[in-house]
mmCIF file of C-alpha atoms in Angstrom:
data_model
loop_
_atom_site.group_PDB
_atom_site.id
_atom_site.type_symbol
_atom_site.label_atom_id
_atom_site.label_comp_id
_atom_site.label_asym_id
_atom_site.label_seq_id
_atom_site.Cartn_x
_atom_site.Cartn_y
_atom_site.Cartn_z
ATOM 1 C CA GLU U 258 -7.604 -32.283 -127.227
ATOM 2 C CA PHE U 259 -4.753 -30.024 -128.259
ATOM 3 C CA GLU U 260 -2.070 -30.223 -130.940
ATOM 4 C CA ASP U 261 0.587 -27.470 -131.184
ATOM 5 C CA VAL U 262 -1.615 -25.144 -129.096
ATOM 6 C CA ALA U 263 -0.426 -23.386 -125.930
ATOM 7 C CA THR U 264 -3.571 -22.393 -124.016
ATOM 8 C CA HIS U 265 -5.753 -23.599 -121.220
ATOM 9 C CA ARG U 266 -9.336 -23.937 -120.221
ATOM 10 C CA SER U 267 -10.757 -23.058 -116.812
ATOM 11 C CA PHE U 268 -14.005 -24.157 -115.273
ATOM 12 C CA SER U 269 -13.586 -21.873 -112.201
ATOM 13 C CA ARG U 270 -15.870 -19.030 -111.408
ATOM 14 C CA GLY U 271 -14.197 -16.071 -113.105
ATOM 15 C CA GLY U 272 -12.124 -18.293 -115.404
ATOM 16 C CA HIS U 273 -8.721 -16.956 -116.430
ATOM 17 C CA SER U 274 -9.541 -13.569 -114.969
ATOM 18 C CA ASN U 275 -8.578 -15.096 -111.547
ATOM 19 C CA VAL U 276 -4.845 -15.287 -112.557
ATOM 20 C CA TRP U 277 -3.753 -12.937 -115.223
ATOM 21 C CA GLY U 278 -1.455 -9.963 -115.839
ATOM 22 C CA ALA U 279 -4.225 -7.333 -115.383
ATOM 23 C CA ALA U 280 -3.137 -5.504 -118.574
ATOM 24 C CA THR U 281 -5.884 -3.546 -120.305
ATOM 25 C CA LEU U 282 -6.179 -1.366 -123.346
ATOM 26 C CA PRO U 283 -9.021 -0.501 -125.804
ATOM 27 C CA TYR U 284 -8.591 -1.339 -129.527
ATOM 28 C CA ARG U 285 -7.234 1.186 -131.976
ATOM 29 C CA SER U 286 -9.058 2.290 -135.150
ATOM 30 C CA ARG U 287 -5.957 1.533 -137.279
ATOM 31 C CA ASP U 288 -6.207 -2.125 -136.111
ATOM 32 C CA THR U 289 -9.975 -2.600 -136.669
ATOM 33 C CA SER U 290 -10.378 -1.249 -140.210
ATOM 34 C CA ASP U 291 -12.109 -4.463 -141.321
ATOM 35 C CA TRP U 292 -14.613 -4.445 -138.463
ATOM 36 C CA PRO U 293 -18.281 -3.913 -139.428
ATOM 37 C CA PHE U 294 -18.636 -0.854 -137.233
ATOM 38 C CA PRO U 295 -16.399 2.100 -136.361
ATOM 39 C CA ILE U 296 -14.308 1.737 -133.255
ATOM 40 C CA GLU U 297 -15.923 4.877 -131.798
ATOM 41 C CA GLU U 298 -19.078 2.899 -131.148
ATOM 42 C CA LEU U 299 -17.259 0.863 -128.511
ATOM 43 C CA ALA U 300 -16.265 3.926 -126.411
ATOM 44 C CA PRO U 301 -19.389 4.203 -124.279
ATOM 45 C CA HIS U 302 -19.265 0.436 -123.619
ATOM 46 C CA TYR U 303 -15.646 0.654 -122.525
ATOM 47 C CA ARG U 304 -16.653 3.358 -120.103
ATOM 48 C CA SER U 305 -19.513 1.148 -118.797
ATOM 49 C CA VAL U 306 -17.041 -1.616 -118.090
ATOM 50 C CA LEU U 307 -14.878 0.871 -116.212
ATOM 51 C CA GLU U 308 -17.755 1.544 -113.869
ATOM 52 C CA PHE U 309 -17.164 -1.812 -112.287
ATOM 53 C CA MET U 310 -13.660 -2.799 -113.318
ATOM 54 C CA PRO U 311 -10.809 -0.720 -111.853
ATOM 55 C CA GLN U 312 -8.212 0.584 -114.297
ATOM 56 C CA ALA U 313 -5.056 2.169 -112.750
ATOM 57 C CA GLY U 314 -3.112 4.402 -115.102
ATOM 58 C CA ALA U 315 -1.936 7.895 -116.020
ATOM 59 C CA ASP U 316 -2.815 10.580 -118.410
ATOM 60 C CA ASP U 317 0.198 10.366 -120.663
ATOM 61 C CA ASP U 318 1.211 9.898 -124.295
ATOM 62 C CA LEU U 319 -0.792 6.673 -124.534
ATOM 63 C CA SER U 320 -3.942 8.681 -123.919
ATOM 64 C CA ARG U 321 -3.419 10.248 -127.327
ATOM 65 C CA LEU U 322 -3.347 6.818 -128.994
ATOM 66 C CA PHE U 323 -6.273 5.531 -126.938
ATOM 67 C CA PRO U 324 -8.631 8.563 -126.525
ATOM 68 C CA GLY U 325 -11.985 8.506 -124.750
ATOM 69 C CA VAL U 326 -11.167 5.782 -122.230
ATOM 70 C CA ALA U 327 -9.386 7.332 -119.320
ATOM 71 C CA PRO U 328 -7.985 5.386 -116.325
ATOM 72 C CA THR U 329 -10.281 5.536 -113.287
ATOM 73 C CA SER U 330 -7.607 5.580 -110.590
ATOM 74 C CA PRO U 331 -3.920 6.587 -110.135
ATOM 75 C CA PRO U 332 -1.225 4.370 -111.540
ATOM 76 C CA LEU U 333 0.527 1.871 -109.347
ATOM 77 C CA GLU U 334 3.942 2.986 -108.117
ATOM 78 C CA PRO U 335 6.509 1.521 -110.459
ATOM 79 C CA SER U 336 9.420 -0.515 -109.118
ATOM 80 C CA ALA U 337 12.886 1.030 -109.011
ATOM 81 C CA GLN U 338 13.642 -0.609 -112.286
ATOM 82 C CA GLY U 339 10.393 0.759 -113.809
ATOM 83 C CA ARG U 340 11.075 4.278 -112.544
ATOM 84 C CA ALA U 341 14.563 4.259 -114.024
ATOM 85 C CA LEU U 342 13.192 2.983 -117.356
ATOM 86 C CA LEU U 343 10.418 5.553 -117.494
ATOM 87 C CA GLN U 344 12.858 8.363 -116.632
ATOM 88 C CA ASP U 345 15.175 7.260 -119.484
ATOM 89 C CA LEU U 346 12.315 7.051 -121.915
ATOM 90 C CA ALA U 347 11.043 10.484 -120.942
ATOM 91 C CA THR U 348 14.550 12.005 -121.639
ATOM 92 C CA HIS U 349 14.501 10.707 -125.130
ATOM 93 C CA ARG U 350 10.700 11.091 -125.705
ATOM 94 C CA ASP U 351 10.941 13.152 -128.890
ATOM 95 C CA ALA U 352 13.415 10.874 -130.617
ATOM 96 C CA LEU U 353 11.376 7.787 -129.798
ATOM 97 C CA GLN U 354 8.225 9.314 -131.096
ATOM 98 C CA ARG U 355 9.952 10.202 -134.368
ATOM 99 C CA ALA U 356 10.928 6.504 -134.560
ATOM 100 C CA GLY U 357 7.264 5.445 -134.078
ATOM 101 C CA VAL U 358 7.502 4.482 -130.368
ATOM 102 C CA THR U 359 4.980 5.776 -127.887
ATOM 103 C CA PHE U 360 5.404 4.790 -124.194
ATOM 104 C CA GLY U 361 3.514 5.271 -120.994
ATOM 105 C CA ALA U 362 2.324 3.895 -117.718
ATOM 106 C CA PRO U 363 0.513 0.550 -117.971
ATOM 107 C CA ARG U 364 -3.243 0.387 -117.666
ATOM 108 C CA LEU U 365 -3.821 -2.314 -115.162
ATOM 109 C CA ALA U 366 -7.086 -3.650 -113.738
ATOM 110 C CA VAL U 367 -5.813 -3.333 -110.152
ATOM 111 C CA LEU U 368 -6.992 -1.412 -107.076
ATOM 112 C CA SER U 369 -4.400 1.269 -106.602
ATOM 113 C CA GLU U 370 -6.518 2.792 -103.959
ATOM 114 C CA PRO U 371 -9.190 1.222 -101.690
ATOM 115 C CA ARG U 372 -12.714 0.711 -103.057
ATOM 116 C CA GLY U 373 -15.486 -0.115 -100.635
ATOM 117 C CA GLU U 374 -14.509 -3.066 -98.487
ATOM 118 C CA ARG U 375 -11.595 -3.966 -100.783
ATOM 119 C CA SER U 376 -8.090 -2.829 -99.913
ATOM 120 C CA SER U 377 -5.586 -1.507 -102.392
ATOM 121 C CA CYS U 378 -2.228 -3.104 -103.651
ATOM 122 C CA SER U 379 0.192 -3.830 -100.870
ATOM 123 C CA TYR U 380 3.224 -4.272 -103.174
ATOM 124 C CA CYS U 381 3.885 -7.780 -101.955
ATOM 125 C CA GLY U 382 5.381 -8.838 -105.312
ATOM 126 C CA MET U 383 3.187 -11.916 -105.696
ATOM 127 C CA CYS U 384 1.145 -10.607 -108.636
ATOM 128 C CA LEU U 385 2.170 -13.237 -111.165
ATOM 129 C CA HIS U 386 1.241 -16.047 -108.769
ATOM 130 C CA GLY U 387 -2.260 -14.787 -108.434
ATOM 131 C CA CYS U 388 -2.793 -11.918 -106.020
ATOM 132 C CA PRO U 389 -3.122 -13.235 -102.421
ATOM 133 C CA TYR U 390 -5.030 -10.081 -101.473
ATOM 134 C CA ASP U 391 -7.451 -10.234 -104.374
ATOM 135 C CA VAL U 392 -6.857 -6.678 -105.603
ATOM 136 C CA ILE U 393 -6.427 -7.710 -109.246
ATOM 137 C CA TYR U 394 -9.860 -7.583 -110.882
ATOM 138 C CA SER U 395 -11.612 -10.883 -111.472
ATOM 139 C CA SER U 396 -14.955 -11.236 -113.145
ATOM 140 C CA ARG U 397 -15.742 -13.362 -110.081
ATOM 141 C CA TRP U 398 -16.176 -10.048 -108.319
ATOM 142 C CA THR U 399 -18.856 -8.984 -110.702
ATOM 143 C CA VAL U 400 -20.644 -12.325 -110.628
ATOM 144 C CA ALA U 401 -20.822 -12.080 -106.838
ATOM 145 C CA GLU U 402 -22.267 -8.512 -107.039
ATOM 146 C CA LEU U 403 -24.922 -9.644 -109.632
ATOM 147 C CA VAL U 404 -25.903 -12.533 -107.435
ATOM 148 C CA ARG U 405 -26.138 -10.352 -104.305
ATOM 149 C CA GLY U 406 -28.350 -7.952 -106.331
ATOM 150 C CA GLY U 407 -30.793 -10.736 -107.025
ATOM 151 C CA GLY U 408 -30.777 -10.463 -110.781
ATOM 152 C CA VAL U 409 -28.549 -13.472 -111.392
ATOM 153 C CA HIS U 410 -28.760 -17.054 -110.127
ATOM 154 C CA TYR U 411 -25.414 -18.794 -110.319
ATOM 155 C CA ARG U 412 -25.415 -22.608 -110.700
ATOM 156 C CA PRO U 413 -22.063 -24.179 -110.101
ATOM 157 C CA GLY U 414 -21.392 -27.730 -111.399
ATOM 158 C CA VAL U 415 -23.350 -27.292 -114.684
ATOM 159 C CA ILE U 416 -21.513 -28.474 -117.864
ATOM 160 C CA VAL U 417 -23.057 -27.161 -121.108
ATOM 161 C CA ASP U 418 -22.851 -29.598 -124.114
ATOM 162 C CA ARG U 419 -24.906 -27.919 -126.882
ATOM 163 C CA ILE U 420 -27.621 -25.369 -127.567
ATOM 164 C CA GLU U 421 -30.713 -25.470 -129.810
ATOM 165 C CA GLU U 422 -33.658 -23.266 -130.643
ATOM 166 C CA SER U 423 -37.206 -24.479 -130.628
ATOM 167 C CA GLY U 424 -39.819 -21.993 -131.700
ATOM 168 C CA ASP U 425 -39.517 -18.977 -129.333
ATOM 169 C CA GLN U 426 -37.433 -20.980 -126.805
ATOM 170 C CA VAL U 427 -33.672 -21.713 -126.443
ATOM 171 C CA LEU U 428 -32.824 -25.141 -125.001
ATOM 172 C CA ILE U 429 -29.509 -25.593 -123.253
ATOM 173 C CA HIS U 430 -28.465 -29.252 -123.024
ATOM 174 C CA GLY U 431 -25.881 -30.372 -120.594
ATOM 175 C CA SER U 432 -25.409 -32.024 -117.160
ATOM 176 C CA GLU U 433 -25.356 -31.111 -113.568
ATOM 177 C CA GLU U 434 -23.122 -33.119 -111.312
ATOM 178 C CA GLY U 435 -23.323 -36.002 -113.789
ATOM 179 C CA ARG U 436 -27.093 -35.957 -114.370
ATOM 180 C CA PRO U 437 -28.616 -34.897 -117.629
ATOM 181 C CA LEU U 438 -30.027 -31.353 -117.616
ATOM 182 C CA VAL U 439 -32.077 -29.192 -120.032
ATOM 183 C CA LEU U 440 -32.599 -25.488 -119.302
ATOM 184 C CA GLU U 441 -35.171 -23.398 -121.255
ATOM 185 C CA GLY U 442 -35.257 -19.630 -121.859
ATOM 186 C CA GLU U 443 -36.211 -16.936 -124.227
ATOM 187 C CA ARG U 444 -32.624 -16.068 -124.955
ATOM 188 C CA ALA U 445 -29.151 -17.459 -124.302
ATOM 189 C CA PHE U 446 -25.931 -15.555 -124.024
ATOM 190 C CA LEU U 447 -22.972 -17.919 -124.556
ATOM 191 C CA GLY U 448 -19.730 -16.612 -122.959
ATOM 192 C CA ALA U 449 -17.697 -19.804 -122.219
ATOM 193 C CA GLY U 450 -14.348 -18.368 -123.341
ATOM 194 C CA PRO U 451 -12.936 -18.924 -126.874
ATOM 195 C CA LEU U 452 -12.334 -22.678 -126.407
ATOM 196 C CA GLY U 453 -15.566 -23.466 -124.573
ATOM 197 C CA THR U 454 -17.758 -21.431 -126.892
ATOM 198 C CA ALA U 455 -16.159 -23.019 -129.982
ATOM 199 C CA ALA U 456 -16.662 -26.499 -128.541
ATOM 200 C CA ILE U 457 -20.321 -25.893 -127.559
ATOM 201 C CA MET U 458 -21.105 -24.416 -131.021
ATOM 202 C CA LEU U 459 -19.466 -27.225 -132.921
ATOM 203 C CA ARG U 460 -21.827 -29.697 -131.065
ATOM 204 C CA SER U 461 -24.814 -27.322 -131.653
ATOM 205 C CA LEU U 462 -24.444 -26.924 -135.445
ATOM 206 C CA PRO U 463 -26.020 -29.543 -137.720
ATOM 207 C CA ASP U 464 -22.836 -30.167 -139.812
ATOM 208 C CA PRO U 465 -20.399 -32.442 -137.887
ATOM 209 C CA ASN U 466 -17.608 -31.710 -140.336
ATOM 210 C CA LEU U 467 -17.363 -27.992 -139.679
ATOM 211 C CA ARG U 468 -14.039 -26.388 -138.831
ATOM 212 C CA LEU U 469 -13.865 -23.160 -136.872
ATOM 213 C CA SER U 470 -10.932 -20.796 -137.162
ATOM 214 C CA LEU U 471 -9.945 -18.906 -133.968
ATOM 215 C CA LYS U 472 -7.862 -15.802 -134.506
ATOM 216 C CA CYS U 473 -4.803 -15.315 -132.294
ATOM 217 C CA SER U 474 -2.642 -12.379 -131.324
ATOM 218 C CA GLU U 475 0.864 -13.737 -131.669
ATOM 219 C CA TYR U 476 2.788 -13.671 -128.413
ATOM 220 C CA PHE U 477 6.537 -13.215 -128.146
ATOM 221 C CA LEU U 478 9.008 -12.901 -125.270
ATOM 222 C CA LEU U 479 12.239 -10.927 -125.508
ATOM 223 C CA PRO U 480 14.741 -10.339 -122.735
ATOM 224 C CA PHE U 481 16.029 -6.728 -122.554
ATOM 225 C CA LEU U 482 19.180 -5.748 -120.858
ATOM 226 C CA ARG U 483 19.543 -2.240 -119.411
ATOM 227 C CA LEU U 484 22.833 -0.330 -119.466
ATOM 228 C CA ARG U 485 22.457 0.471 -115.762
ATOM 229 C CA GLY U 486 21.419 -1.909 -113.010
ATOM 230 C CA VAL U 487 19.170 -1.137 -109.983
ATOM 231 C CA ALA U 488 20.511 -2.722 -106.736
ATOM 232 C CA GLY U 489 18.300 -4.578 -104.304
ATOM 233 C CA VAL U 490 15.634 -5.628 -106.779
ATOM 234 C CA SER U 491 15.119 -8.961 -105.053
ATOM 235 C CA GLU U 492 14.276 -7.248 -101.668
ATOM 236 C CA GLU U 493 12.164 -4.384 -102.899
ATOM 237 C CA GLU U 494 8.500 -4.071 -102.008
ATOM 238 C CA MET U 495 6.896 -3.702 -105.427
ATOM 239 C CA HIS U 496 4.256 -4.942 -107.845
ATOM 240 C CA THR U 497 5.471 -7.340 -110.516
ATOM 241 C CA LEU U 498 2.897 -6.569 -113.191
ATOM 242 C CA ALA U 499 3.954 -4.583 -116.303
ATOM 243 C CA GLN U 500 6.014 -1.521 -115.539
ATOM 244 C CA CYS U 501 5.626 0.237 -118.922
ATOM 245 C CA TYR U 502 3.783 -0.129 -122.264
ATOM 246 C CA LEU U 503 5.474 0.535 -125.595
ATOM 247 C CA GLU U 504 3.378 0.949 -128.782
ATOM 248 C CA LEU U 505 5.395 0.564 -131.976
ATOM 249 C CA ASP U 506 3.985 2.078 -135.162
ATOM 250 C CA ASP U 507 6.285 1.451 -138.063
ATOM 251 C CA PRO U 508 5.008 0.386 -141.495
ATOM 252 C CA GLU U 509 8.425 -1.169 -142.156
ATOM 253 C CA VAL U 510 7.761 -3.621 -139.309
ATOM 254 C CA ASP U 511 4.039 -4.081 -139.814
ATOM 255 C CA ARG U 512 1.166 -2.080 -141.065
ATOM 256 C CA HIS U 513 -0.457 -2.720 -137.696
ATOM 257 C CA SER U 514 0.808 -1.610 -134.309
ATOM 258 C CA VAL U 515 2.958 -3.874 -132.191
ATOM 259 C CA HIS U 516 2.045 -3.768 -128.463
ATOM 260 C CA MET U 517 4.765 -4.487 -125.902
ATOM 261 C CA GLN U 518 4.718 -4.717 -122.094
ATOM 262 C CA LEU U 519 7.929 -4.504 -120.103
ATOM 263 C CA TYR U 520 8.268 -6.368 -116.872
ATOM 264 C CA GLY U 521 11.005 -5.957 -114.158
ATOM 265 C CA TYR U 522 12.312 -8.402 -111.636
ATOM 266 C CA ASN U 523 10.111 -11.075 -110.093
ATOM 267 C CA ASP U 524 10.934 -14.184 -108.182
ATOM 268 C CA LEU U 525 10.267 -16.294 -111.246
ATOM 269 C CA TYR U 526 13.659 -15.228 -112.419
ATOM 270 C CA GLU U 527 15.140 -17.621 -109.876
ATOM 271 C CA ARG U 528 13.341 -20.597 -111.445
ATOM 272 C CA GLY U 529 14.523 -19.492 -114.910
ATOM 273 C CA PHE U 530 18.167 -19.321 -113.736
ATOM 274 C CA GLU U 531 17.869 -22.784 -112.119
ATOM 275 C CA SER U 532 16.445 -24.321 -115.240
ATOM 276 C CA VAL U 533 19.349 -23.031 -117.309
ATOM 277 C CA PHE U 534 22.209 -23.461 -114.920
ATOM 278 C CA GLY U 535 20.979 -26.293 -112.722
ATOM 279 C CA GLY U 536 23.344 -27.180 -109.830
ATOM 280 C CA ALA U 537 25.781 -24.467 -110.755
ATOM 281 C CA THR U 538 23.220 -21.736 -109.853
ATOM 282 C CA PRO U 539 24.525 -21.234 -106.333
ATOM 283 C CA LEU U 540 28.063 -20.794 -107.703
ATOM 284 C CA LEU U 541 26.866 -18.098 -110.042
ATOM 285 C CA ARG U 542 24.758 -16.210 -107.509
ATOM 286 C CA LEU U 543 26.671 -12.901 -107.685
ATOM 287 C CA PRO U 544 26.784 -12.546 -111.495
ATOM 288 C CA LEU U 545 23.155 -13.685 -111.735
ATOM 289 C CA GLU U 546 22.101 -11.127 -109.156
ATOM 290 C CA GLN U 547 23.954 -8.387 -111.180
ATOM 291 C CA ALA U 548 22.180 -9.638 -114.318
ATOM 292 C CA ALA U 549 18.775 -9.560 -112.600
ATOM 293 C CA GLN U 550 19.419 -5.901 -111.610
ATOM 294 C CA ARG U 551 19.654 -4.961 -115.306
ATOM 295 C CA MET U 552 17.205 -7.463 -116.821
ATOM 296 C CA LEU U 553 13.649 -6.613 -118.080
ATOM 297 C CA VAL U 554 11.351 -8.817 -120.099
ATOM 298 C CA ILE U 555 9.258 -7.687 -123.030
ATOM 299 C CA GLN U 556 5.968 -9.438 -123.677
ATOM 300 C CA GLY U 557 4.900 -8.553 -127.221
ATOM 301 C CA TYR U 558 1.577 -9.037 -129.101
ATOM 302 C CA LEU U 559 0.999 -8.853 -132.890
ATOM 303 C CA HIS U 560 -2.191 -8.230 -134.863
ATOM 304 C CA SER U 561 -4.285 -11.317 -135.704
ATOM 305 C CA ASP U 562 -3.877 -10.670 -139.438
ATOM 306 C CA VAL U 563 -0.227 -11.683 -139.275
ATOM 307 C CA SER U 564 -0.532 -14.240 -136.362
ATOM 308 C CA SER U 565 -1.052 -17.920 -136.187
ATOM 309 C CA ARG U 566 -4.524 -19.306 -135.651
ATOM 310 C CA VAL U 567 -6.177 -22.262 -134.007
ATOM 311 C CA GLU U 568 -8.448 -24.557 -135.894
ATOM 312 C CA ALA U 569 -11.256 -26.338 -134.041
ATOM 313 C CA ARG U 570 -13.170 -29.380 -135.305
ATOM 314 C CA GLN U 571 -15.231 -32.165 -133.884
ATOM 315 C CA VAL U 572 -13.718 -35.694 -134.104
ATOM 316 C CA GLY U 573 -16.250 -38.194 -132.674
ATOM 317 C CA ASP U 574 -17.051 -37.096 -129.169
ATOM 318 C CA THR U 575 -13.790 -35.077 -129.008
ATOM 319 C CA ILE U 576 -13.183 -31.367 -129.899
ATOM 320 C CA ARG U 577 -9.775 -30.982 -131.344
ATOM 321 C CA PHE U 578 -7.850 -27.755 -131.341
ATOM 322 C CA VAL U 579 -4.912 -27.628 -133.728
ATOM 323 C CA GLY U 580 -2.407 -24.807 -134.136
ATOM 324 C CA VAL U 581 -1.847 -23.465 -137.649
ATOM 325 C CA ARG U 582 1.365 -21.376 -137.690
ATOM 326 C CA ASN U 583 1.936 -18.296 -139.680
ATOM 327 C CA PRO U 584 5.702 -17.813 -140.438
ATOM 328 C CA LEU U 585 5.052 -14.160 -141.001
ATOM 329 C CA ALA U 586 4.579 -13.753 -137.225
ATOM 330 C CA ARG U 587 8.126 -14.680 -136.336
ATOM 331 C CA GLU U 588 9.433 -12.453 -139.077
ATOM 332 C CA ILE U 589 7.493 -9.430 -137.772
ATOM 333 C CA ALA U 590 8.507 -10.153 -134.110
ATOM 334 C CA ALA U 591 12.136 -10.297 -135.273
ATOM 335 C CA LYS U 592 11.741 -6.914 -137.112
ATOM 336 C CA ALA U 593 10.242 -5.339 -134.047
ATOM 337 C CA SER U 594 13.180 -6.677 -131.950
ATOM 338 C CA ARG U 595 15.753 -5.295 -134.418
ATOM 339 C CA LYS U 596 13.928 -1.966 -134.386
ATOM 340 C CA LEU U 597 14.342 -1.833 -130.563
ATOM 341 C CA LEU U 598 18.052 -2.737 -130.918
ATOM 342 C CA GLY U 599 18.453 0.300 -133.299
ATOM 343 C CA LEU U 600 16.941 2.489 -130.541
ATOM 344 C CA ALA U 601 19.199 1.221 -127.774
ATOM 345 C CA ARG U 602 20.707 4.636 -127.045
ATOM 346 C CA TYR U 603 17.274 6.024 -126.458
ATOM 347 C CA LEU U 604 15.962 3.002 -124.503
ATOM 348 C CA GLN U 605 19.245 2.885 -122.500
ATOM 349 C CA GLY U 606 19.287 -0.857 -123.104
ATOM 350 C CA ALA U 607 19.170 -3.448 -125.763
ATOM 351 C CA PRO U 608 17.002 -6.595 -126.503
ATOM 352 C CA LEU U 609 18.899 -9.884 -126.523
ATOM 353 C CA LEU U 610 17.902 -10.892 -130.080
ATOM 354 C CA PRO U 611 19.149 -14.523 -129.912
ATOM 355 C CA MET U 612 16.759 -15.064 -127.043
ATOM 356 C CA LEU U 613 13.621 -13.990 -128.914
ATOM 357 C CA SER U 614 10.925 -16.574 -128.290
ATOM 358 C CA VAL U 615 7.723 -16.744 -130.300
ATOM 359 C CA GLY U 616 4.979 -18.857 -128.509
ATOM 360 C CA GLN U 617 2.893 -21.584 -129.948
ATOM 361 C CA PRO U 618 -0.557 -20.626 -131.377
ATOM 362 C CA GLY U 619 -2.773 -19.566 -128.537
ATOM 363 C CA ALA U 620 0.126 -18.576 -126.215
ATOM 364 C CA GLY U 621 -0.693 -15.504 -124.174
ATOM 365 C CA SER U 622 -4.371 -16.450 -124.190
ATOM 366 C CA HIS U 623 -5.303 -13.674 -126.653
ATOM 367 C CA LEU U 624 -7.561 -15.680 -129.049
ATOM 368 C CA GLY U 625 -11.133 -15.676 -130.219
ATOM 369 C CA GLY U 626 -13.245 -14.505 -133.136
ATOM 370 C CA SER U 627 -14.462 -17.936 -134.092
ATOM 371 C CA PHE U 628 -17.737 -16.391 -135.453
ATOM 372 C CA PRO U 629 -16.763 -12.975 -136.744
ATOM 373 C CA MET U 630 -19.407 -10.308 -136.889
ATOM 374 C CA SER U 631 -20.720 -9.072 -140.201
ATOM 375 C CA ARG U 632 -23.543 -6.693 -141.275
ATOM 376 C CA SER U 633 -24.558 -9.389 -143.772
ATOM 377 C CA PRO U 634 -23.490 -12.623 -142.087
ATOM 378 C CA ARG U 635 -23.074 -15.850 -143.941
ATOM 379 C CA GLY U 636 -21.476 -19.255 -143.242
ATOM 380 C CA LEU U 637 -19.665 -19.184 -139.839
ATOM 381 C CA GLN U 638 -20.294 -15.575 -139.102
ATOM 382 C CA SER U 639 -22.605 -13.693 -136.686
ATOM 383 C CA ASP U 640 -24.551 -10.575 -136.896
ATOM 384 C CA LEU U 641 -23.889 -7.340 -134.971
ATOM 385 C CA LEU U 642 -25.707 -8.829 -131.979
ATOM 386 C CA GLY U 643 -23.485 -11.871 -131.944
ATOM 387 C CA ARG U 644 -26.141 -14.267 -133.314
ATOM 388 C CA PRO U 645 -24.584 -16.959 -135.548
ATOM 389 C CA VAL U 646 -26.276 -17.727 -138.876
ATOM 390 C CA GLY U 647 -29.221 -19.955 -138.208
ATOM 391 C CA PHE U 648 -29.888 -18.685 -134.721
ATOM 392 C CA GLU U 649 -32.228 -15.930 -133.541
ATOM 393 C CA ARG U 650 -32.149 -16.169 -129.763
ATOM 394 C CA LEU U 651 -28.531 -17.293 -129.126
ATOM 395 C CA HIS U 652 -25.984 -14.493 -128.736
ATOM 396 C CA LEU U 653 -22.210 -15.244 -128.529
ATOM 397 C CA VAL U 654 -20.299 -13.037 -126.107
#
């Protein structure tokens, strides 16, 4: 049950990784100063992930901010809008860097070149609908590989309710196609997504009055109008994932970095125009086409310290997720937007500040951290192996 929360659950194999924007980046040390281990310890594990997950990207200025995790394949070809944007940014690179803005090609979990039996991106423009050619990475790929290798048995139709430990065993209580089920093992690794994991843990802990707090990375949308348009955007063969990343480091905006992804034209624009102009849309086709040639959309994300959060608690048989807003998030998103406006001459375009939209808690699906790790865990924390207080054989993923 949700209240002022904009997120979703998925019970499909691969979960939300079946339909997502493919954007990937490691964390930065400046944004993880309160973590119980240095960020450098994650580097070999990022590289292990990239052995099975593709990451298309380039060696550019973003590599300086995110060292040690290089893309594994060439970047996707940007659209005409993306190329024009990147060229303008490159022209004003030094001025942007002095202002705290670093830009580069997006890091995307997409096959930019064939791999085994899988083909590469065909630039059909359907990315945001869920790739019809399955070249955007889904964890479903990895599950299938593990099953084929014989080390994993996948059981569809199982719903997990709660987990308990008994002696040297872990008991997983749930149902399979409506029938009660108990699975036993020496260890359990619970990776049911932020919502599913929170719900299972609330049913597994002895105190029914507990409240979990899920951290969010606040999500905002900002239309961006370029000074020059690019003709023919609606007919171009292209990908519609992020065309460029911007990293904003400005202590007057926030002590943490602000991450922004710029998107060009996609056919969802048509729906947006129709929702605004209704039946008048056909009459406005020419000016709307001209607007689409100049329009980009910025998706931005803020650090969880300044973002809203989602509170989870059990009410009878129901798990309730309630959004708890942080007014500071809108303030920082507005500061970041004004910062971009001040750099309009270098960006060769300007954000439409009145159209800034900050999502509900959970929007953008960047949430988690319900059992934060600690070297000396207490309360609703976990140790460095992801084991919540009171558990020895259950590890949260």
